[in-house]
Amino acid sequence: MTQTLIRAGWVLTAAPDGAATPAAIRDGAVLLDGDRIAAVGTYADLAAAHPDAPVRGGAYDVVTPGFVNTHGHFSEGLITGIGSQYTLWEWLTALIGRVNPVMTRDKAHAGTVLQGIQLLRSGVTTANDMFCADPVPDEPATPGVVQALEELGLRGVVSFGSGDVDRDFGATPILEEFEALREAAAASRYSTFRVGVSSIGRYTDDTWQEHVDYAVAGGHGVHVHFHEVREEVTAARQRTGRTAIGHAEATGMFQVPVIAAHSVWVDREDRERYAANGVGVAHNPVANGILASGIAPIAELRALGVPVGIGVDGPASNDSQDFLQAMKTAALLARVRDLQATAMSAREAFEMGTIGGARALRMEDEIGSLEPGKRADLVVLDGDSPTLANVHDPYQAVVFVAGSREVRDVWVDGELSVADGDVTRVDVREAVERARPLARQLVAEAGLERLSALTGGTLDGTERP
C-alpha cells in the first residue's frame, strides 16, 4: 500500500466525544494507507513514526472529513438557474414535469459530470442522489450517472425516482430502471444503490406498494421526499387518512434504512416516527429557501436522536452545488428560526455535514469522520489563503468563513479527486463544452424556451403553469 501523510494546522476529525481519536487536533496529521485511514494524531508523532511517507498539506491548513451531501438530483444537471420564480408545486409542473420525459443517458452523464465537478470543488466526497426522470426502457438513463461518478472519482449513493400517477407506464418500467441502475452500481468502484421514491403524490397505490416491496425484498435502502411543503401533508391525509410519513410506516417502508429529504412540515408524531424507525433526514436549507418551502425543525429532530445530514438538493432547485454554502445556510436558518445565536453552533453544522450525513445514510462505519480504518475521504482547506490566514476557531473557519475557493485537495478512497483546487480526472473545459448543446437540446425538447435565454426566452417570470 502507498502511504501519504496529510499535514494541517488543524485536523477536525468529527469523531464522537469519548472516541479514541480526538475531535480536533492542533498541528495534526492524517496518515493514509491505500484507500484507508491508518492513523490520526499530531504531525510530530506521525512524521517521526513514518519518516518515509511523502507529506502533503501545510502547517496552516485545515483538514476535515469529506463532506456528505445527503440529497441531490443529477437529473437537473443541465437546467441550473431556471424558473426560480416558482414555489415547489408550480416548479414541478412548469419545469421538472417537462424535463422528465426527455431525459437520456447522454444528458444524465453530461449533467452529472458538470455538477459533480462543483460538488468535488466544495469538498463533497459522497453524494446521495435521486435521478428523477421517466423510465427509458431501450437505454436506461441512470447508468450514465454511475459512469460519470466513476470518471470523477466521486462516491455516490444512487437511486431513481419516477412516479406513474399521471403516466400510463405503471410500475414495471420503473422497476426495470431500478435493475439497470443497481447492476451498474454493483459493477462500479464508487457507487451503491438505493430505491428512489419521489413523493407519495407521484404514485398510484399499487406502484407505491411495489416500490416498498422491491426495497424490502432486496434489502435495499430507500431515498424519499417527505413533507417538503404543507400542501403535501394535506394531500396525503385526504388520500390515505395519514401523513405521507405515517403511510410509509404503515405500508412497511421503514423495514429498511430510509433517508428522507426535506421533512420541513413534520409534526411531533411524525418526528417520533422517524426516531422510532431510525429514519435519517437530509436537510436542504438553500433549496427550501429558493422554493419558499419553509425551515425544517432540525433542532427538534436532533433532540430526538434523528440523524440529520445536509443536502444541496438539485441544480435546478438550489441552484448552486456548493456544499459549504449549504452548511453555512443550515446554521444561519436555525438561528433565524429561533432568533437565537445559540440555536446551531458552527460545530453542530460541521458535524451534520460530515458524520451526521454518514449516520443518516447508515454509512458511519465507513465514512464521515477521520478515524483509523475508515475510508480515506478527506478535504484540505488552504491555510495560506487570505480567508483562512488566521484561524481563531477552526469550526467557525470551516462553516462561516471558508468557501469553495479554499478547497485545495479532496481525497476519495485515498486518491486525489481534486488537487490544488481543480478536479484531476476529467477535463473541465471539455465537460462544459459537451454540456452546452445538450442543455439547449433539452430546453427545446421540454418546451422551456420561454424560461431560458439559451433559446431566446423573455425571462419575465410572469407565466404560471
CSV table of N, CA and C in Angstrom, one decimal, residues 282-393:
chain,number,residue,atom,x,y,z
A,282,ALA,N,-32.4,14.4,5.4
A,282,ALA,CA,-31.5,15.2,4.6
A,282,ALA,C,-32.1,16.7,4.6
A,283,HIS,N,-31.4,17.6,5.3
A,283,HIS,CA,-31.8,19.0,5.4
A,283,HIS,C,-31.3,19.8,4.2
A,284,ASN,N,-32.2,20.5,3.5
A,284,ASN,CA,-31.8,21.2,2.3
A,284,ASN,C,-32.1,22.7,2.5
A,285,PRO,N,-31.3,23.4,3.2
A,285,PRO,CA,-31.7,24.8,3.6
A,285,PRO,C,-31.7,25.7,2.5
A,286,VAL,N,-30.8,25.7,1.5
A,286,VAL,CA,-30.8,26.6,0.4
A,286,VAL,C,-32.0,26.4,-0.5
A,287,ALA,N,-32.2,25.2,-0.9
A,287,ALA,CA,-33.3,24.8,-1.8
A,287,ALA,C,-34.6,25.1,-1.2
A,288,ASN,N,-34.8,24.9,0.1
A,288,ASN,CA,-36.0,25.2,0.7
A,288,ASN,C,-36.3,26.7,0.8
A,289,GLY,N,-35.2,27.5,0.8
A,289,GLY,CA,-35.4,28.9,0.8
A,289,GLY,C,-35.7,29.4,-0.6
A,290,ILE,N,-35.1,28.8,-1.6
A,290,ILE,CA,-35.4,29.3,-3.0
A,290,ILE,C,-36.8,29.0,-3.4
A,291,LEU,N,-37.3,27.8,-3.0
A,291,LEU,CA,-38.6,27.3,-3.4
A,291,LEU,C,-39.7,27.8,-2.3
A,292,ALA,N,-39.2,28.5,-1.3
A,292,ALA,CA,-40.1,29.1,-0.3
A,292,ALA,C,-40.9,28.0,0.4
A,293,SER,N,-40.2,26.9,0.7
A,293,SER,CA,-40.9,25.7,1.3
A,293,SER,C,-40.9,25.8,2.8
A,294,GLY,N,-40.0,26.6,3.5
A,294,GLY,CA,-40.0,26.7,4.9
A,294,GLY,C,-38.7,26.3,5.5
A,295,ILE,N,-38.6,26.3,6.8
A,295,ILE,CA,-37.4,25.9,7.5
A,295,ILE,C,-37.7,24.7,8.4
A,296,ALA,N,-36.9,23.6,8.1
A,296,ALA,CA,-37.2,22.4,8.8
A,296,ALA,C,-36.8,22.5,10.3
A,297,PRO,N,-37.5,21.7,11.1
A,297,PRO,CA,-37.3,21.8,12.6
A,297,PRO,C,-36.1,20.9,13.0
A,298,ILE,N,-34.9,21.3,12.6
A,298,ILE,CA,-33.8,20.5,12.8
A,298,ILE,C,-33.4,20.3,14.3
A,299,ALA,N,-33.5,21.3,15.1
A,299,ALA,CA,-33.2,21.1,16.5
A,299,ALA,C,-34.1,20.1,17.1
A,300,GLU,N,-35.4,20.1,16.8
A,300,GLU,CA,-36.3,19.2,17.4
A,300,GLU,C,-36.0,17.7,16.9
A,301,LEU,N,-35.7,17.6,15.7
A,301,LEU,CA,-35.3,16.2,15.2
A,301,LEU,C,-34.1,15.7,15.8
A,302,ARG,N,-33.0,16.5,15.9
A,302,ARG,CA,-31.8,16.1,16.5
A,302,ARG,C,-31.9,15.8,18.0
A,303,ALA,N,-32.8,16.6,18.7
A,303,ALA,CA,-33.1,16.3,20.1
A,303,ALA,C,-33.7,14.9,20.4
A,304,LEU,N,-34.4,14.4,19.4
A,304,LEU,CA,-35.0,13.1,19.5
A,304,LEU,C,-34.0,12.0,19.0
A,305,GLY,N,-32.8,12.4,18.6
A,305,GLY,CA,-31.8,11.4,18.2
A,305,GLY,C,-31.9,11.0,16.7
A,306,VAL,N,-32.7,11.8,15.9
A,306,VAL,CA,-32.8,11.5,14.5
A,306,VAL,C,-31.5,12.0,13.8
A,307,PRO,N,-30.8,11.1,13.1
A,307,PRO,CA,-29.6,11.6,12.4
A,307,PRO,C,-30.0,12.5,11.2
A,308,VAL,N,-29.3,13.7,11.2
A,308,VAL,CA,-29.6,14.7,10.2
A,308,VAL,C,-28.3,15.1,9.5
A,309,GLY,N,-28.4,15.0,8.2
A,309,GLY,CA,-27.3,15.5,7.3
A,309,GLY,C,-27.8,16.7,6.5
A,310,ILE,N,-26.9,17.2,5.7
A,310,ILE,CA,-27.2,18.4,4.9
A,310,ILE,C,-27.1,18.0,3.4
A,311,GLY,N,-28.0,18.6,2.6
A,311,GLY,CA,-28.0,18.4,1.2
A,311,GLY,C,-28.0,19.7,0.4
A,312,VAL,N,-27.4,19.7,-0.7
A,312,VAL,CA,-27.5,20.8,-1.6
A,312,VAL,C,-28.8,20.8,-2.5
A,313,ASP,N,-29.4,19.7,-2.6
A,313,ASP,CA,-30.6,19.4,-3.4
A,313,ASP,C,-30.1,19.6,-4.9
A,314,GLY,N,-31.1,19.7,-5.8
A,314,GLY,CA,-30.8,19.6,-7.2
A,314,GLY,C,-30.3,20.9,-7.8
A,315,PRO,N,-29.6,20.8,-8.9
A,315,PRO,CA,-29.1,22.0,-9.6
A,315,PRO,C,-30.1,23.0,-10.1
A,316,ALA,N,-31.4,22.5,-10.2
A,316,ALA,CA,-32.5,23.4,-10.6
A,316,ALA,C,-33.3,23.9,-9.4
A,317,SER,N,-33.0,23.4,-8.2
A,317,SER,CA,-33.8,23.9,-7.0
A,317,SER,C,-32.9,24.6,-6.0
A,318,ASN,N,-31.5,24.4,-6.1
A,318,ASN,CA,-30.7,25.1,-5.2
A,318,ASN,C,-30.3,26.5,-5.7
A,319,ASP,N,-29.7,26.7,-6.6
A,319,ASP,CA,-29.2,26.1,-7.8
A,319,ASP,C,-27.7,25.8,-7.8
A,320,SER,N,-27.0,26.4,-6.8
A,320,SER,CA,-25.6,26.1,-6.6
A,320,SER,C,-25.4,24.7,-6.1
A,321,GLN,N,-24.3,24.1,-6.4
A,321,GLN,CA,-23.9,22.8,-5.9
A,321,GLN,C,-22.7,23.0,-4.9
A,322,ASP,N,-22.7,24.1,-4.2
A,322,ASP,CA,-21.7,24.4,-3.2
A,322,ASP,C,-22.1,23.9,-1.8
A,323,PHE,N,-21.4,22.9,-1.4
A,323,PHE,CA,-21.8,22.3,-0.1
A,323,PHE,C,-21.5,23.2,1.1
A,324,LEU,N,-20.4,23.9,1.0
A,324,LEU,CA,-20.0,24.8,2.1
A,324,LEU,C,-21.1,25.9,2.3
A,325,GLN,N,-21.7,26.4,1.2
A,325,GLN,CA,-22.7,27.3,1.2
A,325,GLN,C,-24.0,26.7,1.9
A,326,ALA,N,-24.3,25.5,1.6
A,326,ALA,CA,-25.4,24.8,2.3
A,326,ALA,C,-25.2,24.6,3.8
A,327,MET,N,-24.0,24.3,4.1
A,327,MET,CA,-23.7,24.1,5.5
A,327,MET,C,-23.8,25.4,6.3
A,328,LYS,N,-23.3,26.4,5.8
A,328,LYS,CA,-23.4,27.7,6.4
A,328,LYS,C,-24.9,28.1,6.5
A,329,THR,N,-25.6,28.0,5.5
A,329,THR,CA,-27.0,28.4,5.5
A,329,THR,C,-27.8,27.5,6.5
A,330,ALA,N,-27.5,26.3,6.7
A,330,ALA,CA,-28.2,25.5,7.7
A,330,ALA,C,-28.0,26.1,9.1
A,331,ALA,N,-26.9,26.6,9.4
A,331,ALA,CA,-26.7,27.2,10.7
A,331,ALA,C,-27.4,28.6,10.8
A,332,LEU,N,-27.3,29.3,9.7
A,332,LEU,CA,-28.0,30.6,9.7
A,332,LEU,C,-29.5,30.5,9.9
A,333,LEU,N,-30.1,29.6,9.1
A,333,LEU,CA,-31.6,29.5,9.2
A,333,LEU,C,-32.0,29.0,10.5
A,334,ALA,N,-31.3,28.1,11.2
A,334,ALA,CA,-31.6,27.7,12.5
A,334,ALA,C,-31.6,28.8,13.5
A,335,ARG,N,-30.7,29.7,13.3
A,335,ARG,CA,-30.6,30.9,14.2
A,335,ARG,C,-31.8,31.9,13.9
A,336,VAL,N,-32.1,32.1,12.6
A,336,VAL,CA,-33.2,33.0,12.2
A,336,VAL,C,-34.5,32.4,12.7
A,337,ARG,N,-34.7,31.1,12.6
A,337,ARG,CA,-35.9,30.4,13.0
A,337,ARG,C,-36.2,30.7,14.5
A,338,ASP,N,-35.1,30.5,15.3
A,338,ASP,CA,-35.3,30.6,16.8
A,338,ASP,C,-34.9,32.0,17.3
A,339,LEU,N,-34.4,32.9,16.4
A,339,LEU,CA,-33.9,34.2,16.9
A,339,LEU,C,-32.9,34.1,18.0
A,340,GLN,N,-32.1,33.0,17.9
A,340,GLN,CA,-31.1,32.8,18.9
A,340,GLN,C,-29.8,32.4,18.3
A,341,ALA,N,-28.7,33.1,18.6
A,341,ALA,CA,-27.4,32.8,18.1
A,341,ALA,C,-26.9,31.4,18.5
A,342,THR,N,-27.5,30.9,19.6
A,342,THR,CA,-27.1,29.5,20.1
A,342,THR,C,-27.9,28.4,19.5
A,343,ALA,N,-28.8,28.7,18.6
A,343,ALA,CA,-29.7,27.7,18.0
A,343,ALA,C,-28.9,26.6,17.3
A,344,MET,N,-27.9,26.9,16.6
A,344,MET,CA,-27.0,25.9,16.0
A,344,MET,C,-25.6,26.5,15.9
A,345,SER,N,-24.6,25.8,16.5
A,345,SER,CA,-23.3,26.2,16.5
A,345,SER,C,-22.6,25.8,15.2
A,346,ALA,N,-21.4,26.4,15.0
A,346,ALA,CA,-20.7,26.0,13.8
A,346,ALA,C,-20.3,24.6,13.9
A,347,ARG,N,-19.9,24.1,15.1
A,347,ARG,CA,-19.5,22.7,15.2
A,347,ARG,C,-20.7,21.8,14.9
A,348,GLU,N,-21.9,22.1,15.4
A,348,GLU,CA,-23.1,21.3,15.1
A,348,GLU,C,-23.3,21.2,13.6
A,349,ALA,N,-23.2,22.4,12.9
A,349,ALA,CA,-23.4,22.4,11.4
A,349,ALA,C,-22.3,21.5,10.7
A,350,PHE,N,-21.1,21.6,11.2
A,350,PHE,CA,-20.0,20.8,10.7
A,350,PHE,C,-20.3,19.4,10.8
A,351,GLU,N,-20.7,19.0,12.0
A,351,GLU,CA,-21.0,17.6,12.3
A,351,GLU,C,-22.2,17.1,11.4
A,352,MET,N,-23.2,17.9,11.1
A,352,MET,CA,-24.2,17.5,10.2
A,352,MET,C,-23.7,17.3,8.8
A,353,GLY,N,-22.7,18.1,8.4
A,353,GLY,CA,-22.1,18.0,7.1
A,353,GLY,C,-21.2,16.8,6.9
A,354,THR,N,-20.8,16.2,8.0
A,354,THR,CA,-19.8,15.1,8.0
A,354,THR,C,-20.4,13.8,8.6
A,355,ILE,N,-20.2,13.6,9.8
A,355,ILE,CA,-20.6,12.3,10.4
A,355,ILE,C,-22.1,12.2,10.5
A,356,GLY,N,-22.8,13.4,10.7
A,356,GLY,CA,-24.3,13.4,10.7
A,356,GLY,C,-24.9,12.8,9.4
A,357,GLY,N,-24.3,13.3,8.3
A,357,GLY,CA,-24.8,12.8,7.0
A,357,GLY,C,-24.5,11.3,6.8
A,358,ALA,N,-23.3,10.9,7.3
A,358,ALA,CA,-23.0,9.5,7.2
A,358,ALA,C,-23.9,8.6,8.0
A,359,ARG,N,-24.3,9.1,9.2
A,359,ARG,CA,-25.3,8.4,10.0
A,359,ARG,C,-26.6,8.3,9.4
A,360,ALA,N,-27.0,9.4,8.8
A,360,ALA,CA,-28.3,9.5,8.1
A,360,ALA,C,-28.4,8.5,7.0
A,361,LEU,N,-27.3,8.2,6.3
A,361,LEU,CA,-27.2,7.2,5.3
A,361,LEU,C,-26.8,5.8,5.8
A,362,ARG,N,-26.6,5.6,7.1
A,362,ARG,CA,-26.2,4.4,7.7
A,362,ARG,C,-24.8,4.0,7.1
A,363,MET,N,-23.9,4.9,6.9
A,363,MET,CA,-22.6,4.7,6.3
A,363,MET,C,-21.5,5.1,7.3
A,364,GLU,N,-21.9,5.4,8.6
A,364,GLU,CA,-20.9,5.9,9.5
A,364,GLU,C,-19.8,5.0,9.9
A,365,ASP,N,-19.9,3.7,9.6
A,365,ASP,CA,-18.8,2.8,9.8
A,365,ASP,C,-17.7,2.9,8.8
A,366,GLU,N,-18.0,3.6,7.6
A,366,GLU,CA,-17.1,3.7,6.5
A,366,GLU,C,-16.6,5.1,6.3
A,367,ILE,N,-17.5,6.1,6.4
A,367,ILE,CA,-17.2,7.5,6.0
A,367,ILE,C,-17.7,8.4,7.1
A,368,GLY,N,-17.4,9.7,7.0
A,368,GLY,CA,-18.0,10.7,7.8
A,368,GLY,C,-17.1,11.3,8.9
A,369,SER,N,-16.0,10.5,9.3
A,369,SER,CA,-15.1,11.0,10.3
A,369,SER,C,-13.7,10.5,9.9
A,370,LEU,N,-12.7,11.2,10.5
A,370,LEU,CA,-11.3,10.8,10.2
A,370,LEU,C,-10.9,9.9,11.4
A,371,GLU,N,-11.1,8.6,11.3
A,371,GLU,CA,-10.7,7.6,12.3
A,371,GLU,C,-10.0,6.4,11.6
A,372,PRO,N,-9.0,5.8,12.3
A,372,PRO,CA,-8.3,4.7,11.6
A,372,PRO,C,-9.3,3.6,11.2
A,373,GLY,N,-9.1,3.1,10.0
A,373,GLY,CA,-9.9,2.0,9.5
A,373,GLY,C,-11.0,2.5,8.5
A,374,LYS,N,-11.3,3.8,8.6
A,374,LYS,CA,-12.3,4.3,7.7
A,374,LYS,C,-11.8,4.6,6.3
A,375,ARG,N,-12.7,4.8,5.4
A,375,ARG,CA,-12.3,5.2,4.0
A,375,ARG,C,-11.5,6.5,4.1
A,376,ALA,N,-10.5,6.6,3.2
A,376,ALA,CA,-9.6,7.7,3.1
A,376,ALA,C,-10.3,8.8,2.3
A,377,ASP,N,-11.4,9.4,2.8
A,377,ASP,CA,-12.1,10.5,2.2
A,377,ASP,C,-11.8,11.7,3.1
A,378,LEU,N,-11.2,12.7,2.5
A,378,LEU,CA,-10.9,13.9,3.3
A,378,LEU,C,-10.7,15.1,2.5
A,379,VAL,N,-10.7,16.3,3.1
A,379,VAL,CA,-10.7,17.6,2.4
A,379,VAL,C,-9.5,18.4,3.1
A,380,VAL,N,-8.7,19.1,2.3
A,380,VAL,CA,-7.7,20.0,2.7
A,380,VAL,C,-8.1,21.4,2.3
A,381,LEU,N,-8.3,22.3,3.3
A,381,LEU,CA,-8.6,23.7,3.1
A,381,LEU,C,-7.4,24.5,3.2
A,382,ASP,N,-7.2,25.4,2.3
A,382,ASP,CA,-5.9,26.1,2.1
A,382,ASP,C,-5.7,27.2,3.2
A,383,GLY,N,-4.8,26.9,4.1
A,383,GLY,CA,-4.5,27.8,5.2
A,383,GLY,C,-3.6,29.0,4.8
A,384,ASP,N,-3.1,29.0,3.6
A,384,ASP,CA,-2.3,30.1,3.1
A,384,ASP,C,-3.2,31.1,2.3
A,385,SER,N,-4.5,30.8,2.2
A,385,SER,CA,-5.4,31.8,1.6
A,385,SER,C,-5.7,33.0,2.5
A,386,PRO,N,-5.9,34.2,2.0
A,386,PRO,CA,-6.3,35.3,2.9
A,386,PRO,C,-7.5,35.0,3.8
A,387,THR,N,-8.4,34.2,3.3
A,387,THR,CA,-9.6,33.9,4.0
A,387,THR,C,-9.3,33.1,5.3
A,388,LEU,N,-8.4,32.2,5.2
A,388,LEU,CA,-8.0,31.4,6.4
A,388,LEU,C,-6.7,31.7,7.0
A,389,ALA,N,-6.2,32.9,6.8
A,389,ALA,CA,-4.9,33.3,7.3
A,389,ALA,C,-4.8,33.2,8.8
A,390,ASN,N,-6.0,33.5,9.5
A,390,ASN,CA,-6.0,33.5,10.9
A,390,ASN,C,-7.2,32.7,11.4
A,391,VAL,N,-6.9,31.5,11.8
A,391,VAL,CA,-8.0,30.6,12.3
A,391,VAL,C,-8.1,30.6,13.8
A,392,HIS,N,-9.0,31.4,14.3
A,392,HIS,CA,-9.2,31.5,15.7
A,392,HIS,C,-10.1,30.4,16.3
A,393,ASP,N,-11.1,30.0,15.5
A,393,ASP,CA,-11.9,28.8,15.9
A,393,ASP,C,-12.0,28.0,14.6
